Amino acid sequence: MKEGAACFLVDIARGQKTGWFCDQRENRVAAARFVSGGEVLEVFCHTGAFGIHAALAGAKSVEGLDVSEEALTLARHHAQLNEVQDRCHYRSADAFDELRQLERSGRCYDVVLLDPPAFARSKQAVPRALAGYKDINMLGIRLAKPEGILVTSSCSHHVSEQDLWRVIVRAAQDAKRQVRLLEQRGQASDHPILASMPETRYLKCFILQVL
């Protein structure tokens, strides 16, 4: 399939959801506007969609992390399919552990992309999910270079935009960094939001500058 300038394989039989996270389509294209010439870290990269768009938009390098080796195999194939395999590199790792290791090693990036799975699948899971979102965003902020970009998402419909924004603010405070909101986004326009069904407004995406 084609998505903007990129080509991807979609495994509709074994892939997660419908085999493709179509709801992030417009956000992937939007995020790619900020990557030209930069070093990109793609966390929870799955099959590499955000990073492939980044590479096609002129990113200097893309480093993708995911716990699933099966997903990473397809990410590597996507890099070859789009002829950006020289700039896209993937490895299997626990995101939280790996980000802490990268911070300890002094690594930092021009762009950090965070697209985690749903941390809250029920209302009872929300407090723990908010702690997870705070932790992962704090690590992402710390790994961003001064004036770098953080693109962070949540697909947990039990976590509201206001909740996620408060978590990001606290994460920035703990990281001792300032963040500036560039764009606040949601799901693609072909994923309708119904006033009578609040759970249809589930995807949150913030594009931030880390100062």
XYZ file of C-alpha atoms in Angstrom:
211
model
C 0.000 0.000 0.000
C 0.971 3.634 -0.509
C 0.884 6.181 2.310
C 2.101 9.575 1.223
C 5.569 9.075 -0.246
C 6.019 5.679 1.404
C 5.203 2.086 0.471
C 4.363 -0.568 3.033
C 3.344 -4.209 3.278
C 0.250 -4.847 5.399
C -0.272 -8.253 7.011
C -4.053 -8.260 7.344
C -4.103 -11.854 8.608
C -1.553 -11.712 11.445
C -0.907 -8.006 11.950
C -2.193 -6.006 14.909
C -5.628 -4.400 14.522
C -6.329 -4.446 10.758
C -2.652 -5.023 10.048
C -2.016 -1.298 9.843
C -2.555 1.611 12.227
C -4.486 3.736 9.747
C -5.514 6.177 12.488
C -1.920 7.509 12.689
C -1.632 8.063 8.939
C -1.939 11.863 8.965
C 0.224 12.171 12.086
C 3.068 10.253 10.458
C 3.059 12.665 7.531
C 2.838 15.670 9.873
C 5.737 14.476 12.034
C 7.950 14.007 8.969
C 7.923 17.776 8.393
C 10.242 18.248 11.379
C 12.963 15.688 10.669
C 15.062 16.969 7.764
C 18.769 16.397 8.428
C 18.114 15.089 11.940
C 18.895 11.969 13.929
C 15.617 10.231 14.796
C 14.770 7.773 17.560
C 11.571 5.807 16.917
C 10.342 4.075 20.090
C 7.684 1.335 19.941
C 8.378 1.450 16.206
C 6.340 -1.669 15.318
C 6.890 -2.060 11.551
C 8.625 1.305 11.192
C 5.976 3.564 9.679
C 6.885 6.827 11.466
C 10.581 6.252 10.841
C 10.214 5.349 7.166
C 8.329 8.596 6.589
C 11.083 10.406 8.490
C 13.809 8.875 6.344
C 11.966 9.737 3.125
C 11.596 13.307 4.407
C 15.369 13.645 4.774
C 16.259 12.368 8.244
C 19.975 11.682 8.591
C 19.353 8.453 10.509
C 16.491 6.510 12.102
C 16.993 4.210 15.077
C 13.953 1.988 15.714
C 13.177 0.109 18.929
C 10.513 -2.526 19.497
C 10.143 -5.618 21.638
C 8.751 -7.706 18.740
C 11.376 -9.243 16.471
C 8.615 -10.219 14.020
C 7.563 -6.567 13.677
C 11.190 -5.485 13.277
C 11.687 -7.971 10.439
C 8.906 -6.215 8.557
C 10.345 -2.796 9.501
C 13.651 -3.779 7.914
C 11.792 -4.940 4.830
C 9.978 -1.592 4.682
C 13.319 0.211 4.814
C 14.532 -1.805 1.827
C 11.238 -1.354 -0.008
C 11.587 2.430 0.331
C 15.351 2.378 -0.363
C 16.283 3.929 2.992
C 17.904 0.855 4.545
C 21.244 2.689 4.787
C 19.690 5.170 7.256
C 17.191 2.987 9.154
C 18.435 0.558 11.792
C 16.306 -1.534 14.141
C 16.861 -3.589 17.267
C 14.715 -5.516 19.707
C 14.616 -3.913 23.152
C 12.370 -3.059 26.078
C 11.647 0.623 25.529
C 11.877 1.742 29.159
C 15.143 -0.093 29.811
C 16.721 0.956 26.523
C 15.839 4.629 26.907
C 17.428 4.694 30.355
C 20.544 3.052 28.913
C 20.682 5.601 26.083
C 20.382 8.432 28.600
C 23.173 7.007 30.753
C 25.391 6.762 27.676
C 24.825 10.454 26.876
C 22.974 9.800 23.617
C 20.560 12.427 22.325
C 18.493 12.931 19.186
C 17.024 15.694 17.055
C 13.638 13.947 16.958
C 12.138 11.397 19.371
C 9.003 9.532 18.255
C 6.903 7.799 20.943
C 3.966 5.674 19.772
C 3.315 3.209 22.611
C 0.535 0.631 22.734
C -2.516 1.371 24.874
C -1.326 1.466 28.491
C -4.901 1.693 29.850
C -7.338 -0.922 28.571
C -9.761 -0.251 31.427
C -10.605 2.591 33.821
C -8.964 0.664 36.638
C -5.669 0.713 34.721
C -5.587 4.505 34.301
C -3.398 5.415 37.339
C -0.738 2.908 36.343
C -1.023 3.970 32.691
C -0.497 7.639 33.585
C 2.636 6.685 35.503
C 3.864 4.802 32.424
C 3.137 7.718 30.104
C 4.924 10.088 32.471
C 7.982 7.846 32.615
C 8.268 7.272 28.876
C 7.733 10.964 28.069
C 10.283 12.061 30.661
C 12.845 9.733 29.083
C 11.927 10.954 25.601
C 12.314 14.589 26.659
C 15.694 13.902 28.253
C 16.906 12.252 25.034
C 15.915 15.208 22.845
C 18.582 17.733 21.926
C 17.973 21.379 22.832
C 15.289 22.671 20.430
C 14.686 19.086 19.343
C 11.282 17.577 18.588
C 9.216 15.107 20.592
C 6.233 13.448 18.903
C 4.237 11.570 21.528
C 0.973 9.649 21.239
C -1.563 7.723 23.286
C -4.286 5.459 21.905
C -5.826 4.753 25.341
C -9.354 6.144 25.173
C -9.580 6.019 28.978
C -6.772 8.635 29.075
C -8.082 12.043 28.041
C -6.182 14.760 26.168
C -6.120 16.806 29.372
C -4.730 13.868 31.354
C -2.011 13.221 28.790
C -1.078 16.906 28.602
C -0.771 17.113 32.402
C 1.448 14.030 32.318
C 3.683 15.620 29.669
C 3.964 18.832 31.701
C 5.008 16.873 34.805
C 7.427 14.799 32.725
C 9.074 17.980 31.431
C 9.347 19.325 34.978
C 11.013 16.130 36.174
C 13.340 16.202 33.159
C 14.160 19.861 33.993
C 13.316 20.907 30.448
C 10.774 23.262 28.897
C 8.471 22.052 26.126
C 6.572 24.111 23.573
C 3.447 22.752 21.901
C 3.705 22.929 18.119
C 0.682 20.816 17.147
C -2.056 18.940 18.962
C -3.481 16.213 16.766
C -5.807 13.192 16.854
C -6.870 10.292 14.702
C -7.081 10.511 10.915
C -10.177 12.163 9.457
C -11.631 8.831 8.289
C -11.918 7.727 11.951
C -15.049 9.687 12.941
C -15.641 11.056 16.423
C -19.261 10.736 17.567
C -20.590 13.034 20.283
C -22.721 10.186 21.652
C -19.697 7.844 21.914
C -16.809 9.491 23.801
C -14.637 6.412 23.291
C -14.414 7.253 19.564
C -12.173 10.190 20.496
C -9.290 8.025 21.575
C -6.060 8.945 19.766
C -3.959 11.817 21.062
C -0.804 13.072 19.362
C 1.315 16.019 20.504
C 4.180 17.491 18.503
C 6.458 19.392 20.884
C 9.697 21.324 20.795
C 11.993 20.521 23.695
C 13.948 23.560 24.847
